[in-house]
Coordinates of C-alpha atoms and ligand atoms in Angstrom, one line a residue:
M2 CA 121.8 88.6 84.0
N3 CA 121.4 86.8 87.3
T4 CA 118.5 84.7 88.4
T5 CA 116.9 87.5 90.5
E6 CA 117.0 89.8 87.5
T7 CA 115.4 87.2 85.3
A8 CA 112.7 86.5 87.9
A9 CA 112.0 90.2 88.3
T10 CA 111.8 90.8 84.6
S11 CA 109.4 87.9 84.0
A12 CA 107.3 89.0 87.0
L13 CA 107.2 92.6 85.6
R14 CA 106.0 91.2 82.2
S15 CA 103.3 89.1 83.8
I16 CA 102.1 92.1 86.0
V17 CA 101.8 94.3 82.9
D18 CA 99.8 91.6 81.1
V19 CA 97.4 91.1 84.1
L20 CA 97.0 94.8 84.9
A21 CA 96.5 95.8 81.3
A22 CA 93.7 93.3 80.9
A23 CA 91.9 93.9 84.2
E24 CA 88.8 96.1 84.3
H25 CA 88.7 96.1 88.1
V26 CA 91.6 96.0 90.5
T27 CA 91.9 95.9 94.3
V28 CA 95.0 97.5 95.8
L29 CA 95.9 96.7 99.4
C30 CA 98.4 98.5 101.8
H31 CA 99.8 97.2 105.0
T32 CA 98.7 97.8 108.6
R33 CA 100.3 100.8 110.5
P34 CA 100.5 102.3 107.0
D35 CA 103.5 104.4 106.1
A36 CA 104.1 106.8 103.2
D37 CA 105.7 104.0 101.1
T38 CA 102.7 101.7 101.3
I39 CA 100.0 104.4 100.9
G40 CA 102.0 106.4 98.3
S41 CA 102.6 103.2 96.3
G42 CA 99.0 102.1 96.6
L43 CA 97.6 105.5 95.5
A44 CA 100.2 105.8 92.7
I45 CA 99.3 102.5 91.1
A46 CA 95.6 103.2 91.5
G47 CA 96.0 106.7 90.0
A48 CA 97.9 105.3 87.0
L49 CA 95.4 102.5 86.4
R50 CA 92.5 104.9 86.6
R51 CA 94.1 106.9 83.9
R52 CA 93.8 103.8 81.7
G53 CA 90.1 103.5 82.6
T54 CA 90.4 100.7 85.2
V55 CA 88.1 100.8 88.2
V56 CA 90.3 100.6 91.3
E57 CA 89.7 100.3 95.0
V58 CA 92.4 100.9 97.6
S59 CA 92.3 99.9 101.2
F60 CA 94.4 99.1 104.3
P61 CA 93.6 97.3 107.6
D62 CA 91.6 99.5 109.9
S63 CA 93.2 98.4 113.2
T64 CA 95.2 101.7 113.0
T65 CA 94.1 105.0 111.7
L66 CA 95.6 106.7 108.6
P67 CA 98.3 109.1 109.7
A68 CA 97.1 112.7 109.1
A69 CA 99.9 113.5 106.7
L70 CA 99.1 110.5 104.5
A71 CA 95.4 111.6 104.4
E72 CA 96.7 114.7 102.5
L73 CA 98.3 112.7 99.6
P74 CA 96.5 113.1 96.3
G75 CA 93.8 110.4 96.0
A76 CA 93.7 109.6 99.7
D77 CA 90.1 110.6 99.7
T78 CA 89.4 107.5 97.5
L79 CA 90.6 105.0 100.1
V80 CA 87.9 102.7 101.2
E81 CA 87.2 101.0 104.6
P82 CA 88.1 97.2 104.7
S83 CA 84.3 96.5 105.3
E84 CA 83.6 98.2 101.9
V85 CA 86.2 96.3 99.9
V86 CA 84.6 94.4 97.0
G87 CA 87.6 92.2 96.3
H88 CA 88.2 92.1 92.6
P89 CA 89.7 89.1 90.8
V90 CA 93.0 91.0 90.4
V91 CA 94.5 92.1 93.8
V92 CA 97.7 94.1 94.2
T93 CA 99.5 94.3 97.5
V94 CA 102.2 97.1 98.0
D95 CA 105.0 97.1 100.5
C96 CA 103.6 94.1 102.5
A97 CA 106.4 91.9 103.7
S98 CA 103.9 89.2 104.7
I99 CA 100.2 88.5 104.1
H100 CA 99.7 88.9 107.9
R101 CA 100.4 92.6 107.6
L102 CA 97.0 92.8 105.8
E103 CA 95.2 91.5 108.8
S104 CA 91.5 90.7 107.8
L105 CA 92.2 91.8 104.2
A106 CA 94.4 88.7 103.7
A107 CA 91.2 86.9 102.8
V108 CA 90.8 89.3 99.8
V109 CA 94.3 88.1 98.5
E110 CA 93.4 84.5 99.1
A111 CA 90.2 84.8 97.1
A112 CA 91.8 86.6 94.1
Q113 CA 92.4 84.9 90.8
S114 CA 95.7 86.9 90.4
S115 CA 97.5 88.3 93.4
V116 CA 100.3 90.7 92.5
V117 CA 102.9 91.3 95.3
I118 CA 105.0 94.4 94.8
D119 CA 107.6 94.7 97.6
H120 CA 111.2 95.5 98.5
H121 CA 111.4 93.6 101.9
A122 CA 114.1 90.9 102.0
S123 CA 111.9 88.8 104.3
N124 CA 109.0 88.7 101.7
D125 CA 108.2 85.0 101.1
G126 CA 106.3 85.7 97.9
F127 CA 102.7 85.1 99.0
G128 CA 101.2 86.2 95.6
T129 CA 100.6 84.4 92.4
I130 CA 103.0 86.9 90.8
N131 CA 105.7 88.3 93.0
F132 CA 107.7 91.4 92.1
V133 CA 110.0 91.5 95.1
D134 CA 113.3 93.4 94.8
P135 CA 115.2 93.9 98.1
T136 CA 117.7 96.1 96.2
A137 CA 115.0 98.7 95.8
D138 CA 115.0 101.5 98.5
C139 CA 111.3 101.6 98.4
T140 CA 108.2 99.9 96.9
A141 CA 107.3 103.2 95.2
E142 CA 110.3 102.8 92.8
L143 CA 109.0 99.3 91.8
V144 CA 105.5 100.8 91.2
L145 CA 107.1 103.4 89.0
E146 CA 108.7 100.6 87.0
I147 CA 105.3 99.1 86.5
I148 CA 103.7 102.4 85.5
D149 CA 106.4 103.0 83.0
A150 CA 106.0 99.5 81.6
L151 CA 102.3 100.1 81.3
E152 CA 103.2 103.2 79.4
V153 CA 101.0 105.5 81.5
P154 CA 102.3 109.1 81.5
L155 CA 103.0 110.3 85.0
D156 CA 101.0 113.3 86.3
V157 CA 101.9 115.4 89.3
E158 CA 99.4 113.7 91.6
V159 CA 100.9 110.2 90.9
A160 CA 104.4 111.6 91.1
T161 CA 103.7 113.1 94.5
C162 CA 102.5 109.8 95.9
L163 CA 105.7 108.1 94.5
Y164 CA 107.8 110.9 96.0
A165 CA 106.3 110.3 99.4
G166 CA 107.5 106.7 99.3
V167 CA 111.0 107.6 98.1
V168 CA 111.6 110.4 100.5
T169 CA 110.5 108.5 103.6
D170 CA 112.0 105.1 102.9
T171 CA 115.4 106.7 102.1
G172 CA 115.3 108.7 105.3
S173 CA 115.2 112.0 103.4
F174 CA 117.8 110.6 100.9
K175 CA 120.3 109.8 103.7
W176 CA 120.7 106.3 102.4
A177 CA 119.3 106.8 98.9
S178 CA 120.8 104.8 96.0
P179 CA 121.8 106.6 92.7
R180 CA 118.5 105.1 91.3
S181 CA 116.4 106.8 94.0
H182 CA 118.1 110.1 93.3
R183 CA 117.4 109.8 89.6
I184 CA 113.8 109.0 90.3
A185 CA 113.5 111.9 92.7
A186 CA 114.9 114.2 90.1
R187 CA 112.3 113.0 87.6
L188 CA 109.5 113.4 90.0
L189 CA 110.6 116.9 91.1
E190 CA 110.9 117.9 87.4
L191 CA 107.3 116.9 87.0
G192 CA 106.3 119.5 89.5
V193 CA 106.3 117.6 92.9
D194 CA 106.7 120.1 95.8
G195 CA 109.6 118.2 97.5
R196 CA 110.1 120.8 100.2
R197 CA 106.5 120.8 101.2
W198 CA 106.1 117.1 101.3
T199 CA 109.4 116.4 103.1
R200 CA 108.4 118.8 105.8
R201 CA 104.8 117.4 106.0
L202 CA 105.8 113.7 106.0
L203 CA 109.0 113.8 108.1
D204 CA 109.4 117.1 109.9
T205 CA 106.0 118.0 111.4
H206 CA 104.8 117.1 114.8
R207 CA 102.3 118.2 117.4
F208 CA 103.7 120.1 120.4
A209 CA 102.9 117.1 122.6
W210 CA 105.4 115.1 120.6
L211 CA 108.2 116.9 122.4
T212 CA 107.0 115.6 125.8
M213 CA 106.6 112.1 124.4
V214 CA 110.1 112.1 123.0
A215 CA 111.5 113.4 126.3
A216 CA 109.9 110.5 128.2
A217 CA 111.1 108.0 125.6
L218 CA 114.7 109.3 125.7
D219 CA 114.6 109.3 129.5
S220 CA 113.9 105.6 129.3
A221 CA 116.8 104.8 127.1
E222 CA 119.3 102.1 128.2
L223 CA 122.7 101.2 126.7
V224 CA 123.7 97.5 126.6
P225 CA 127.3 97.6 125.5
H226 CA 127.9 93.8 125.5
A227 CA 124.9 92.9 123.3
F228 CA 125.5 91.8 119.7
A229 CA 129.0 90.5 120.5
G230 CA 130.1 93.8 122.0
R231 CA 128.7 95.9 119.1
G232 CA 126.2 97.4 121.5
L233 CA 122.4 97.8 121.8
V234 CA 120.5 100.9 122.8
Y235 CA 116.7 100.7 123.5
A236 CA 113.9 102.9 124.6
V237 CA 110.3 102.5 125.6
V238 CA 107.3 104.5 124.5
D239 CA 104.3 103.5 126.7
H240 CA 100.7 103.7 125.7
E241 CA 99.9 106.6 128.0
S242 CA 102.5 108.9 126.4
T243 CA 101.1 108.4 122.8
A244 CA 97.4 107.8 123.5
A245 CA 96.5 111.4 122.9
L246 CA 99.0 111.9 120.0
G247 CA 98.2 109.1 117.5
W248 CA 100.2 106.0 117.0
E249 CA 102.2 107.4 114.1
E250 CA 103.9 110.1 116.3
S251 CA 106.0 107.4 118.0
E252 CA 107.4 106.2 114.6
S253 CA 110.2 108.8 114.6
V254 CA 111.6 108.0 118.0
V255 CA 113.9 105.2 116.7
D256 CA 115.5 107.8 114.3
I257 CA 116.7 109.7 117.4
V258 CA 117.7 106.6 119.4
R259 CA 119.7 105.1 116.6
T260 CA 122.1 108.0 116.5
T261 CA 123.8 106.6 119.7
S262 CA 127.5 106.1 118.7
E263 CA 128.1 103.2 121.2
A264 CA 125.4 101.0 119.7
E265 CA 125.2 99.1 116.4
V266 CA 121.6 98.2 117.1
A267 CA 118.7 100.5 118.3
V268 CA 115.3 99.2 119.4
V269 CA 112.2 101.1 120.3
F270 CA 109.3 99.4 122.0
K271 CA 106.0 101.1 121.3
E272 CA 102.9 100.2 123.3
A273 CA 100.2 100.6 120.7
L274 CA 97.4 99.4 123.1
P275 CA 97.9 98.5 126.7
G276 CA 100.1 95.4 126.8
Q277 CA 100.4 95.3 123.0
W278 CA 103.7 96.4 121.5
T279 CA 105.2 97.0 118.1
V280 CA 108.9 96.8 118.1
S281 CA 111.2 98.8 115.7
M282 CA 114.8 97.7 115.2
R283 CA 117.5 99.5 113.3
A284 CA 121.1 98.4 112.6
K285 CA 123.9 100.6 111.3
S286 CA 125.7 98.2 109.0
E287 CA 127.0 95.0 110.6
V288 CA 124.0 93.2 112.1
D289 CA 121.4 91.5 109.9
L290 CA 118.1 92.1 111.7
V291 CA 115.9 89.9 109.6
P292 CA 116.7 86.6 111.5
L293 CA 116.2 88.4 114.8
A294 CA 112.8 89.8 113.7
R295 CA 111.8 86.4 112.5
I296 CA 112.6 84.8 115.9
H297 CA 110.0 87.2 117.3
G298 CA 107.5 86.6 114.5
G299 CA 108.2 89.7 112.5
G300 CA 110.3 90.6 109.5
G301 CA 111.7 93.5 107.4
H302 CA 115.0 94.5 105.9
R303 CA 118.6 93.8 106.9
L304 CA 119.0 97.1 108.7
A305 CA 115.4 97.9 109.6
A306 CA 113.0 95.3 110.9
G307 CA 110.2 94.9 113.4
Y308 CA 107.8 92.6 115.1
G309 CA 104.8 92.6 117.5
A310 CA 104.8 91.5 121.1
T311 CA 102.5 91.3 124.1
G312 CA 103.1 91.8 127.9
T313 CA 104.4 94.4 130.2
A314 CA 107.3 96.6 129.3
T315 CA 109.7 94.5 131.4
E316 CA 108.5 91.3 129.8
V317 CA 108.9 92.5 126.1
V318 CA 112.2 94.1 126.8
G319 CA 113.4 90.9 128.6
Q320 CA 112.3 88.7 125.7
L321 CA 114.5 90.8 123.3
L322 CA 117.5 91.0 125.6
R323 CA 117.5 87.2 126.1
S324 CA 117.6 86.8 122.2
V325 CA 120.6 89.0 121.6
Ligands
LIG282 P1 109.2 100.0 111.4 O1 110.2 99.9 112.5 O2 109.5 101.2 110.5 O3 107.8 99.8 111.8 O4 109.5 98.7 110.5 C1 110.8 98.5 110.0 C2 110.7 97.4 108.9 O5 110.3 96.2 109.5 C3 109.6 97.8 107.9 O6 110.1 97.6 106.6 C4 108.5 96.8 108.2 O7 107.9 96.4 107.1 C5 109.1 95.7 108.9 N1 108.2 95.2 110.0 C6 107.9 95.9 111.1 N2 107.1 95.2 111.9 C7 106.8 94.0 111.3 C8 106.1 92.9 111.6 O8 105.4 92.8 112.6 N3 106.1 91.9 110.6 C9 106.8 92.0 109.5 N4 106.8 90.9 108.7 N5 107.6 93.0 109.2 C10 107.6 94.0 110.1
LIG283 MN1 108.7 100.4 102.1

């Protein structure tokens, strides 16, 4: 057994002790919420409620909840950050850093026990108990490990929330580990409607999405010499083209841009508010994006990372180009 396994095993044991003893628990998901953070949050909440625990789940309200995630079982129980009580036991799911909780970071800091459940390589372990496993494809699979250790039987609602995390963070199983496939099989056998949720979470867009994607692809540039000749491709999604659509509709653009065969790295600059950008980066296999994301104040995984930036499109693109 290596050190990481030992640390993870002891974290798991502590988490089970803390959660089994808690009567009230606060669960927090990250800003710009995706299916892994909301699915993980609703799954752990659902499982704890089955044990009789009172649970509140929230996420920062600087962005809205994507419509598809609002359809997940239990999403109706999400509370606004202003309504969060902040219990002595706080669980964060899929949060690479405490900053991704925005104002809810104060709830973590005030907690007696803060449990961090995450799979980001860049996670610095900001909790009192940190269950961080970068070998996991998604946070949902770590949540399942905790639910199993708590010996709570899975129901189809909790299983659906977990499936949402697995199917999105593995890119519809494109890069899923054997473990993710086994978990998916278990969840499907419990009755999860995989076909329905895959379509809803990954393959459903408004008509206006086509126009937005067309403009984004039209902006694409190839920089063959970047990353020591491995190549960079980037595209820009300005605020105007997503304003009417909802921020989450631009999340999928990077999955199209990254297919460029001449580039190891793909970057999409998304203007969330005028002059305020979120930057999504993807590598195919050879470039570790975590150090690059960190240079720009962000984080993530080796092959998928991101950061926030401010300025004009020319300025934020220029900042990145100078750093590669
Ligand atoms: P995405 O491009 O899908 O938004 O993010 C890719 C990965 O990078 C995700 O795992 C996400 O958690 C991480 N990431 C994106 N933006 C930020 C950021 O501003 N800060 C940190 N720490 N991680 C980020
Ligand atoms: Mn995740």
